Amino acid sequence: MNYIYANILGVWVFNDQFEVEDKLLFSEDDYSRILKLENGKLIDEEKQLAEKYDGKIVGNSTGYGLGKSNGKSYVPLKILAYFREKKFLNEIKSKTLRLVKKKISEDVKKDALIVQAMNQIDELDKIMNNLGKRLREWYGLYNPEFERTISDHEKFAEILLKKSKEELLRELNIELSMGIDLNNNDLLALRRVAQQLIELGKLKEDQKEYVDELMKKEAPNVLAICGPMIGGKLVSLAGGLEKLSLFPASTIQLLGAEKALFRHIKTGARCPKYGILINHPFVTGAKKDIKARAARLLADKISIAVKVDYFKGEFIGDKLKKEIQDKLKLEN
Amino acid sequence: MRIKEHKLKGIYFTDGKRKKFLTKNLVKGKSVYGEDLIRDGGAEYRLWDPQRSKLGAGLVKGVSQIGIYPGSIVLYLGASTGTTVSHVSDIVGPEGFVFALDFAPRTTRELVFLCEDRKNVMPILADASQPKTYLHLMSSVDCVFQDVAQRNQTEIFMKNCKTYLKKEGFGIYAVKSRSIDVARKPRQVFREVREELEKTLVVVDFKELDPLEKDHCVFVVKKK
C-alpha cells in the first residue's frame, strides 16, 4: 500500500516502509493550488498519482472520495519526518515566504487608508489644541487683553500674525495694557508657532477632503447618510469597512460610547443612547425626548448602507437618508 | 561580568546579583527588539528579557528542561513579532529550524523581516487551532512551543502535538489563565489544564511565572 502526500513542494508517494517511491515536483508557484491545499481540496496531481498507484491519500485532502481513505485523515509522522532535511526545509521556506508576503499584501484593503487618515485627523486635532493653548499662554504675557477676546485657536493665530499689538489695543479701546513689551526676536519665536498652527489647520482641511474622496469610492452610501467625518470615524472605530459591515445596527449606534457601555454592563448605570452618532445633525437636531430614537433610526439605516457598500451594491444612500428625514419629521 | 554556559545547551547566563540569560547571536550586530548585545571573546550574545518573553521568564523561574537544543526543529505557535522566536532561533542555530506561526497579518509583517535576516526561521500565516491548514508547509518537529491567548489553547496545543511532534519530543506550553477563564482562580485553571495534558502527554515540569507574568504558567511536556 502507498501513501500519497501533497505539500508545497510537490506530491510524494511513499511505500509502507515510508520510503519515497515516486514524486511529482511543482515547477512554478501556483497560488490557487496552494489555496486548495490549505482548504483541504484535492489537487489534480494528487488524483493523477492516486490513479497510478492506487494508494491512500493522506494529509489535508483525504476524505474526498479518492483512493482508499476512510474519512479520518492524518499524516503518519514518519512521512513528515522525511522533510526534516535541511534542503527541503530551505526550499519550503523560500516558497512559504513568498506565499506569506502575498497573503499579507492581500489582507490590506483600501479602507485601511480611511482608518489611517481618520486617526491622523484625530491626532492633528489634539496637537493643534495643545499648540493653541501654549500659544495663548505665551502671547498672554505680551497682550493679555486681546488674548481673552477670541476663543478659536486658529483665528487667534491668524489675527496675531496680521495685526500689531497697538492696532489690537486700539480696536479694544484699551489705554493701559497689562502685558510686557517684547522685542522683535521674542515676537518672531512666538509668530512661528502661530504659523505652524495655521499650516496644521490647512493640513487638516486637506486630509478631510482626502477622506471625503476615499469615502466616495469605498462607501458612497454611508457618505450620503453621515458625511465624511462621521462615516470615516465609524469605519475607523470598527477597524475597517468589512468589520463595520458585520456589525449589527445596535453596535453601530453605540460605537464611540464603549466606556459608558461597559460602565452600564458592569455597574448597572444607565446605558448610553448614542456614541459618535451624537454629532450627526439628525441627532443634534432632534428634540430631547426623541434623540435616542433618532440615533437608533440612523444606526439602522447606516447598517443597511454599509452592507450595501461592502458588497458593492447600488447607490441607495439618498433614499435611505430621505426615509430617515421623513420619519423624524413625523416624530417632531 | 562573565558569561557562562547554562546546563541547557545553547543558553548562557551571567552571574551577578541577578542571573541574566543570554543566547548567542546568530546574526552578528543585529538587535531584534532593542535588547542589549554583549560581546565576549569573539562571540556576541543577546540579552534575554524575561518580561517580554514567557520562555525567558520560565528560565528565570528555573525550568529544568525546555527540549530545544542546537539543531532542533521547533514549531512555534503564537510567534507575534518574533521576540521569543529570535532567541529560539539563536538556540537551535544554523543546523536547526523554527516554524513560526501567527494568525495576524499585521504582526506577521514584522516577523517576515526577522525571517529574512535569519535563515532558520520560517513564517506561517495560519490559524493554530486548525493544524491541517498548514500541513503542506511542515515537517515533523522536535519541540512544540505554544504561547497563544485563546480560550481553547489547551486543545490547540494537544492537536498540534499530535499532528507534528515526533515521539519523545518536548512541548512547552505557556498558559494564560485569564484567557481560559477570567473569573476562576489561576491555580485551579492550571490544575485543570494539567489533568487535560496528562491524558496523552507526560508533564515534565511546571512553573508559575509570577511576578514576571501575572496569572501565567508554563508546562513542559514530553510525548509518550
Short mmCIF file of N, CA and C in Angstrom, two decimals, chain A residues 2-153:
data_model
loop_
_atom_site.label_atom_id
_atom_site.label_comp_id
_atom_site.label_asym_id
_atom_site.label_seq_id
_atom_site.Cartn_x
_atom_site.Cartn_y
_atom_site.Cartn_z
N ASN A 2 0.38 2.26 -0.69
CA ASN A 2 1.15 3.50 -0.77
C ASN A 2 0.42 4.64 -0.06
N TYR A 3 1.21 5.61 0.36
CA TYR A 3 0.65 6.85 0.89
C TYR A 3 0.95 7.97 -0.09
N ILE A 4 -0.03 8.78 -0.36
CA ILE A 4 0.19 9.91 -1.24
C ILE A 4 0.00 11.20 -0.44
N TYR A 5 1.02 12.01 -0.44
CA TYR A 5 1.01 13.22 0.40
C TYR A 5 1.43 14.41 -0.44
N ALA A 6 0.65 15.48 -0.37
CA ALA A 6 0.98 16.68 -1.15
C ALA A 6 1.43 17.79 -0.22
N ASN A 7 2.53 18.45 -0.56
CA ASN A 7 2.88 19.66 0.16
C ASN A 7 3.24 20.75 -0.83
N ILE A 8 3.81 21.82 -0.33
CA ILE A 8 4.05 22.99 -1.18
C ILE A 8 5.10 22.70 -2.26
N LEU A 9 5.92 21.67 -2.02
CA LEU A 9 6.97 21.35 -2.99
C LEU A 9 6.47 20.47 -4.13
N GLY A 10 5.56 19.54 -3.80
CA GLY A 10 5.08 18.63 -4.83
C GLY A 10 4.23 17.54 -4.22
N VAL A 11 3.93 16.53 -5.01
CA VAL A 11 3.16 15.39 -4.49
C VAL A 11 4.12 14.20 -4.38
N TRP A 12 4.04 13.51 -3.23
CA TRP A 12 5.00 12.46 -2.94
C TRP A 12 4.28 11.14 -2.72
N VAL A 13 4.86 10.06 -3.24
CA VAL A 13 4.31 8.73 -2.99
C VAL A 13 5.29 7.96 -2.11
N PHE A 14 4.78 7.54 -0.96
CA PHE A 14 5.61 6.75 -0.04
C PHE A 14 5.10 5.32 -0.03
N ASN A 15 6.02 4.34 0.12
CA ASN A 15 5.56 2.97 0.31
C ASN A 15 5.35 2.71 1.80
N ASP A 16 4.97 1.50 2.15
CA ASP A 16 4.63 1.30 3.57
C ASP A 16 5.85 1.25 4.49
N GLN A 17 7.05 1.27 3.89
CA GLN A 17 8.24 1.45 4.72
C GLN A 17 8.59 2.94 4.87
N PHE A 18 7.73 3.79 4.33
CA PHE A 18 7.91 5.23 4.34
C PHE A 18 9.15 5.67 3.57
N GLU A 19 9.39 4.98 2.47
CA GLU A 19 10.43 5.44 1.55
C GLU A 19 9.73 6.06 0.34
N VAL A 20 10.41 7.03 -0.27
CA VAL A 20 9.78 7.70 -1.40
C VAL A 20 9.82 6.78 -2.61
N GLU A 21 8.64 6.55 -3.18
CA GLU A 21 8.58 5.68 -4.33
C GLU A 21 8.49 6.50 -5.62
N ASP A 22 7.76 7.59 -5.53
CA ASP A 22 7.60 8.43 -6.71
C ASP A 22 7.29 9.85 -6.21
N LYS A 23 7.57 10.80 -7.07
CA LYS A 23 7.22 12.18 -6.71
C LYS A 23 6.93 12.98 -7.94
N LEU A 24 6.17 14.07 -7.72
CA LEU A 24 5.84 14.96 -8.82
C LEU A 24 6.05 16.37 -8.29
N LEU A 25 7.18 16.97 -8.65
CA LEU A 25 7.51 18.28 -8.08
C LEU A 25 6.83 19.39 -8.86
N PHE A 26 6.39 20.40 -8.12
CA PHE A 26 5.78 21.56 -8.79
C PHE A 26 6.89 22.44 -9.32
N SER A 27 6.78 22.82 -10.59
CA SER A 27 7.87 23.64 -11.14
C SER A 27 7.70 25.11 -10.79
N GLU A 28 6.49 25.63 -10.91
CA GLU A 28 6.33 27.05 -10.59
C GLU A 28 5.26 27.22 -9.51
N ASP A 29 5.30 28.39 -8.89
CA ASP A 29 4.32 28.69 -7.84
C ASP A 29 2.95 28.84 -8.46
N ASP A 30 1.98 28.21 -7.85
CA ASP A 30 0.60 28.38 -8.32
C ASP A 30 -0.24 28.68 -7.09
N TYR A 31 -0.64 29.94 -6.99
CA TYR A 31 -1.31 30.39 -5.77
C TYR A 31 -2.60 29.62 -5.54
N SER A 32 -3.34 29.36 -6.62
CA SER A 32 -4.64 28.70 -6.45
C SER A 32 -4.43 27.26 -5.95
N ARG A 33 -3.33 26.65 -6.37
CA ARG A 33 -3.06 25.29 -5.90
C ARG A 33 -2.79 25.28 -4.39
N ILE A 34 -2.02 26.30 -3.95
CA ILE A 34 -1.72 26.36 -2.53
C ILE A 34 -3.00 26.59 -1.72
N LEU A 35 -3.87 27.43 -2.26
CA LEU A 35 -5.15 27.66 -1.57
C LEU A 35 -5.95 26.38 -1.46
N LYS A 36 -5.89 25.58 -2.52
CA LYS A 36 -6.60 24.30 -2.50
C LYS A 36 -6.05 23.41 -1.39
N LEU A 37 -4.73 23.34 -1.32
CA LEU A 37 -4.10 22.52 -0.28
C LEU A 37 -4.53 22.99 1.10
N GLU A 38 -4.56 24.32 1.24
CA GLU A 38 -4.90 24.89 2.54
C GLU A 38 -6.32 24.54 2.95
N ASN A 39 -7.22 24.56 1.97
CA ASN A 39 -8.62 24.34 2.29
C ASN A 39 -9.05 22.89 2.19
N GLY A 40 -8.08 22.00 2.01
CA GLY A 40 -8.41 20.58 2.02
C GLY A 40 -9.08 20.10 0.75
N LYS A 41 -8.79 20.75 -0.36
CA LYS A 41 -9.36 20.26 -1.61
C LYS A 41 -8.32 19.41 -2.33
N LEU A 42 -8.83 18.48 -3.09
CA LEU A 42 -7.94 17.57 -3.81
C LEU A 42 -7.35 18.30 -5.02
N ILE A 43 -6.03 18.16 -5.23
CA ILE A 43 -5.45 18.80 -6.42
C ILE A 43 -5.23 17.75 -7.51
N ASP A 44 -5.17 18.22 -8.75
CA ASP A 44 -5.12 17.31 -9.91
C ASP A 44 -3.96 16.33 -9.82
N GLU A 45 -2.79 16.84 -9.38
CA GLU A 45 -1.61 15.98 -9.32
C GLU A 45 -1.82 14.81 -8.37
N GLU A 46 -2.54 15.08 -7.28
CA GLU A 46 -2.82 14.00 -6.32
C GLU A 46 -3.68 12.93 -6.97
N LYS A 47 -4.70 13.40 -7.71
CA LYS A 47 -5.60 12.46 -8.38
C LYS A 47 -4.81 11.59 -9.33
N GLN A 48 -3.94 12.26 -10.10
CA GLN A 48 -3.12 11.58 -11.10
C GLN A 48 -2.34 10.43 -10.46
N LEU A 49 -1.62 10.76 -9.37
CA LEU A 49 -0.78 9.75 -8.74
C LEU A 49 -1.62 8.69 -8.04
N ALA A 50 -2.78 9.10 -7.53
CA ALA A 50 -3.63 8.14 -6.84
C ALA A 50 -4.13 7.08 -7.81
N GLU A 51 -4.43 7.51 -9.03
CA GLU A 51 -4.90 6.54 -10.02
C GLU A 51 -3.78 5.59 -10.42
N LYS A 52 -2.58 6.16 -10.51
CA LYS A 52 -1.43 5.38 -10.95
C LYS A 52 -1.05 4.33 -9.89
N TYR A 53 -1.09 4.74 -8.62
CA TYR A 53 -0.56 3.85 -7.58
C TYR A 53 -1.64 3.19 -6.74
N ASP A 54 -2.87 3.57 -6.94
CA ASP A 54 -3.94 3.01 -6.14
C ASP A 54 -3.61 3.10 -4.66
N GLY A 55 -3.20 4.29 -4.25
CA GLY A 55 -2.75 4.44 -2.86
C GLY A 55 -3.75 5.20 -2.03
N LYS A 56 -3.36 5.45 -0.82
CA LYS A 56 -4.20 6.17 0.11
C LYS A 56 -3.69 7.60 0.21
N ILE A 57 -4.56 8.55 -0.03
CA ILE A 57 -4.12 9.93 0.06
C ILE A 57 -4.17 10.37 1.51
N VAL A 58 -3.06 10.87 2.01
CA VAL A 58 -3.04 11.32 3.40
C VAL A 58 -2.86 12.83 3.42
N GLY A 59 -3.13 13.37 4.60
CA GLY A 59 -2.96 14.81 4.75
C GLY A 59 -4.30 15.49 4.66
N ASN A 60 -4.24 16.71 4.30
CA ASN A 60 -5.42 17.54 4.36
C ASN A 60 -6.51 17.06 3.42
N SER A 61 -6.10 16.53 2.26
CA SER A 61 -7.09 16.29 1.23
C SER A 61 -7.73 14.91 1.29
N THR A 62 -7.56 14.22 2.41
CA THR A 62 -8.22 12.91 2.49
C THR A 62 -9.71 13.07 2.72
N GLY A 63 -10.40 11.99 2.54
CA GLY A 63 -11.82 12.01 2.83
C GLY A 63 -12.62 12.61 1.70
N TYR A 64 -12.02 12.77 0.54
CA TYR A 64 -12.76 13.33 -0.56
C TYR A 64 -13.07 12.28 -1.63
N GLY A 65 -13.04 11.03 -1.21
CA GLY A 65 -13.59 10.01 -2.08
C GLY A 65 -12.63 9.39 -3.06
N LEU A 66 -11.39 9.78 -3.02
CA LEU A 66 -10.45 9.15 -3.95
C LEU A 66 -9.49 8.27 -3.17
N GLY A 67 -9.00 7.25 -3.81
CA GLY A 67 -8.08 6.36 -3.11
C GLY A 67 -8.84 5.54 -2.09
N LYS A 68 -8.10 5.03 -1.12
CA LYS A 68 -8.76 4.16 -0.17
C LYS A 68 -8.90 4.80 1.20
N SER A 69 -8.98 6.10 1.22
CA SER A 69 -9.06 6.76 2.52
C SER A 69 -10.42 6.46 3.15
N ASN A 70 -10.43 6.48 4.45
CA ASN A 70 -11.69 6.19 5.12
C ASN A 70 -12.15 7.34 5.99
N GLY A 71 -12.09 8.55 5.43
CA GLY A 71 -12.63 9.69 6.16
C GLY A 71 -11.64 10.34 7.09
N LYS A 72 -11.20 9.62 8.10
CA LYS A 72 -10.25 10.18 9.06
C LYS A 72 -8.92 10.44 8.37
N SER A 73 -8.45 11.67 8.48
CA SER A 73 -7.21 11.95 7.78
C SER A 73 -6.11 12.32 8.75
N TYR A 74 -4.98 11.77 8.58
CA TYR A 74 -3.82 12.22 9.34
C TYR A 74 -2.61 11.83 8.51
N VAL A 75 -1.50 12.50 8.74
CA VAL A 75 -0.29 12.13 8.04
C VAL A 75 0.61 11.39 9.01
N PRO A 76 1.00 10.16 8.67
CA PRO A 76 1.93 9.47 9.57
C PRO A 76 3.16 10.34 9.80
N LEU A 77 3.57 10.47 11.08
CA LEU A 77 4.70 11.34 11.40
C LEU A 77 5.95 10.95 10.63
N LYS A 78 6.01 9.68 10.24
CA LYS A 78 7.21 9.23 9.52
C LYS A 78 7.28 9.90 8.15
N ILE A 79 6.12 10.22 7.58
CA ILE A 79 6.16 10.95 6.31
C ILE A 79 6.65 12.36 6.54
N LEU A 80 6.11 13.01 7.57
CA LEU A 80 6.56 14.38 7.86
C LEU A 80 8.05 14.40 8.21
N ALA A 81 8.52 13.31 8.82
CA ALA A 81 9.93 13.26 9.22
C ALA A 81 10.85 13.28 8.00
N TYR A 82 10.34 12.83 6.86
CA TYR A 82 11.15 12.81 5.64
C TYR A 82 11.59 14.22 5.27
N PHE A 83 10.77 15.21 5.61
CA PHE A 83 11.07 16.59 5.18
C PHE A 83 11.91 17.37 6.18
N ARG A 84 12.47 16.64 7.16
CA ARG A 84 13.31 17.32 8.15
C ARG A 84 14.67 17.71 7.59
N GLU A 85 14.99 17.18 6.44
CA GLU A 85 16.29 17.51 5.85
C GLU A 85 16.38 18.99 5.54
N LYS A 86 17.56 19.54 5.75
CA LYS A 86 17.76 20.97 5.60
C LYS A 86 17.40 21.47 4.19
N LYS A 87 17.71 20.66 3.19
CA LYS A 87 17.45 21.17 1.84
C LYS A 87 15.95 21.31 1.57
N PHE A 88 15.14 20.39 2.13
CA PHE A 88 13.69 20.53 1.99
C PHE A 88 13.20 21.75 2.76
N LEU A 89 13.72 21.87 4.00
CA LEU A 89 13.26 22.98 4.84
C LEU A 89 13.55 24.32 4.16
N ASN A 90 14.75 24.44 3.58
CA ASN A 90 15.09 25.70 2.93
C ASN A 90 14.19 25.97 1.73
N GLU A 91 13.89 24.92 0.99
CA GLU A 91 13.01 25.11 -0.16
C GLU A 91 11.60 25.50 0.29
N ILE A 92 11.11 24.78 1.30
CA ILE A 92 9.77 25.11 1.82
C ILE A 92 9.75 26.55 2.29
N LYS A 93 10.84 26.96 2.96
CA LYS A 93 10.87 28.32 3.49
C LYS A 93 10.80 29.35 2.35
N SER A 94 11.60 29.14 1.31
CA SER A 94 11.62 30.18 0.28
C SER A 94 10.26 30.29 -0.40
N LYS A 95 9.59 29.14 -0.56
CA LYS A 95 8.26 29.21 -1.17
C LYS A 95 7.24 29.83 -0.23
N THR A 96 7.31 29.44 1.05
CA THR A 96 6.33 29.95 2.01
C THR A 96 6.49 31.45 2.21
N LEU A 97 7.74 31.91 2.19
CA LEU A 97 7.99 33.33 2.39
C LEU A 97 7.26 34.14 1.31
N ARG A 98 7.33 33.66 0.09
CA ARG A 98 6.63 34.36 -1.00
C ARG A 98 5.12 34.32 -0.78
N LEU A 99 4.64 33.15 -0.34
CA LEU A 99 3.20 32.99 -0.08
C LEU A 99 2.74 33.96 1.01
N VAL A 100 3.51 34.03 2.10
CA VAL A 100 3.12 34.87 3.23
C VAL A 100 3.11 36.33 2.82
N LYS A 101 4.12 36.73 2.04
CA LYS A 101 4.17 38.13 1.60
C LYS A 101 2.93 38.47 0.78
N LYS A 102 2.55 37.54 -0.08
CA LYS A 102 1.37 37.77 -0.91
C LYS A 102 0.11 37.89 -0.05
N LYS A 103 0.03 36.97 0.94
CA LYS A 103 -1.15 37.00 1.81
C LYS A 103 -1.23 38.29 2.60
N ILE A 104 -0.08 38.76 3.08
CA ILE A 104 -0.09 39.99 3.89
C ILE A 104 -0.53 41.17 3.03
N SER A 105 -0.02 41.23 1.79
CA SER A 105 -0.40 42.37 0.97
C SER A 105 -1.86 42.29 0.56
N GLU A 106 -2.37 41.08 0.42
CA GLU A 106 -3.79 40.95 0.06
C GLU A 106 -4.71 41.31 1.20
N ASP A 107 -4.16 41.21 2.41
CA ASP A 107 -5.00 41.48 3.58
C ASP A 107 -5.37 42.96 3.68
N VAL A 108 -4.51 43.83 3.13
CA VAL A 108 -4.75 45.26 3.26
C VAL A 108 -5.67 45.74 2.15
N LYS A 109 -6.82 46.29 2.54
CA LYS A 109 -7.76 46.80 1.55
C LYS A 109 -7.72 48.32 1.57
N LYS A 110 -8.45 48.92 0.64
CA LYS A 110 -8.44 50.39 0.55
C LYS A 110 -8.99 51.06 1.79
N ASP A 111 -9.89 50.39 2.49
CA ASP A 111 -10.48 51.04 3.67
C ASP A 111 -9.47 51.24 4.80
N ALA A 112 -8.33 50.55 4.70
CA ALA A 112 -7.28 50.78 5.69
C ALA A 112 -6.80 52.23 5.61
N LEU A 113 -6.87 52.81 4.41
CA LEU A 113 -6.47 54.21 4.24
C LEU A 113 -7.41 55.15 4.98
N ILE A 114 -8.72 54.81 4.95
CA ILE A 114 -9.68 55.63 5.68
C ILE A 114 -9.36 55.62 7.16
N VAL A 115 -9.08 54.40 7.67
CA VAL A 115 -8.78 54.27 9.09
C VAL A 115 -7.57 55.13 9.46
N GLN A 116 -6.50 55.01 8.66
CA GLN A 116 -5.29 55.77 8.97
C GLN A 116 -5.55 57.28 8.89
N ALA A 117 -6.23 57.71 7.83
CA ALA A 117 -6.45 59.14 7.65
C ALA A 117 -7.31 59.70 8.78
N MET A 118 -8.34 58.94 9.20
CA MET A 118 -9.20 59.42 10.27
C MET A 118 -8.44 59.53 11.58
N ASN A 119 -7.62 58.52 11.86
CA ASN A 119 -6.83 58.58 13.09
C ASN A 119 -5.88 59.77 13.05
N GLN A 120 -5.34 60.02 11.85
CA GLN A 120 -4.42 61.15 11.68
C GLN A 120 -5.14 62.47 11.98
N ILE A 121 -6.38 62.58 11.51
CA ILE A 121 -7.13 63.82 11.77
C ILE A 121 -7.37 64.01 13.27
N ASP A 122 -7.71 62.91 13.94
CA ASP A 122 -7.89 62.99 15.39
C ASP A 122 -6.63 63.47 16.08
N GLU A 123 -5.50 62.92 15.62
CA GLU A 123 -4.24 63.32 16.25
C GLU A 123 -3.92 64.79 15.97
N LEU A 124 -4.20 65.22 14.74
CA LEU A 124 -3.99 66.63 14.41
C LEU A 124 -4.81 67.52 15.33
N ASP A 125 -6.04 67.11 15.59
CA ASP A 125 -6.90 67.88 16.50
C ASP A 125 -6.24 68.08 17.84
N LYS A 126 -5.72 66.97 18.37
CA LYS A 126 -5.09 67.02 19.69
C LYS A 126 -3.87 67.94 19.66
N ILE A 127 -3.04 67.75 18.63
CA ILE A 127 -1.81 68.54 18.53
C ILE A 127 -2.15 70.03 18.43
N MET A 128 -3.14 70.34 17.58
CA MET A 128 -3.48 71.74 17.38
C MET A 128 -4.02 72.36 18.65
N ASN A 129 -4.75 71.59 19.40
CA ASN A 129 -5.30 72.11 20.64
C ASN A 129 -4.18 72.43 21.64
N ASN A 130 -3.21 71.51 21.73
CA ASN A 130 -2.08 71.73 22.63
C ASN A 130 -1.29 72.96 22.22
N LEU A 131 -1.02 73.03 20.91
CA LEU A 131 -0.24 74.13 20.37
C LEU A 131 -0.97 75.44 20.61
N GLY A 132 -2.29 75.43 20.39
CA GLY A 132 -3.08 76.64 20.56
C GLY A 132 -3.06 77.12 22.01
N LYS A 133 -3.18 76.19 22.95
CA LYS A 133 -3.18 76.57 24.36
C LYS A 133 -1.85 77.19 24.76
N ARG A 134 -0.78 76.55 24.27
CA ARG A 134 0.55 77.08 24.59
C ARG A 134 0.72 78.47 24.00
N LEU A 135 0.27 78.65 22.75
CA LEU A 135 0.40 79.95 22.08
C LEU A 135 -0.32 81.03 22.87
N ARG A 136 -1.49 80.71 23.39
CA ARG A 136 -2.26 81.67 24.16
C ARG A 136 -1.54 82.09 25.43
N GLU A 137 -1.02 81.09 26.16
CA GLU A 137 -0.31 81.40 27.38
C GLU A 137 0.86 82.33 27.09
N TRP A 138 1.55 82.00 26.02
CA TRP A 138 2.75 82.73 25.62
C TRP A 138 2.39 84.16 25.23
N TYR A 139 1.40 84.30 24.37
CA TYR A 139 1.00 85.61 23.88
C TYR A 139 0.36 86.43 24.99
N GLY A 140 -0.23 85.72 25.94
CA GLY A 140 -0.89 86.39 27.06
C GLY A 140 0.06 87.23 27.90
N LEU A 141 1.34 86.89 27.88
CA LEU A 141 2.32 87.69 28.61
C LEU A 141 2.47 89.06 27.97
N TYR A 142 2.25 89.07 26.65
CA TYR A 142 2.53 90.26 25.85
C TYR A 142 1.28 91.12 25.70
N ASN A 143 0.17 90.44 25.45
CA ASN A 143 -1.06 91.18 25.18
C ASN A 143 -2.28 90.44 25.75
N PRO A 144 -2.40 90.41 27.08
CA PRO A 144 -3.47 89.61 27.71
C PRO A 144 -4.86 90.11 27.34
N GLU A 145 -5.02 91.40 27.04
CA GLU A 145 -6.35 91.95 26.78
C GLU A 145 -6.95 91.35 25.52
N PHE A 146 -6.13 91.20 24.49
CA PHE A 146 -6.65 90.63 23.25
C PHE A 146 -6.83 89.12 23.36
N GLU A 147 -5.93 88.50 24.10
CA GLU A 147 -5.93 87.03 24.19
C GLU A 147 -7.30 86.48 24.60
N ARG A 148 -7.97 87.22 25.51
CA ARG A 148 -9.22 86.66 26.04
C ARG A 148 -10.44 87.02 25.22
N THR A 149 -10.27 87.82 24.14
CA THR A 149 -11.45 88.20 23.37
C THR A 149 -11.84 87.15 22.33
N ILE A 150 -10.96 86.24 22.01
CA ILE A 150 -11.24 85.32 20.91
C ILE A 150 -10.94 83.89 21.35
N SER A 151 -11.87 82.98 21.09
CA SER A 151 -11.70 81.64 21.68
C SER A 151 -11.18 80.62 20.67
N ASP A 152 -11.37 80.86 19.38
CA ASP A 152 -10.92 79.88 18.41
C ASP A 152 -9.41 80.00 18.19
N HIS A 153 -8.70 78.87 18.35
CA HIS A 153 -7.24 78.91 18.30
C HIS A 153 -6.73 79.37 16.94
#
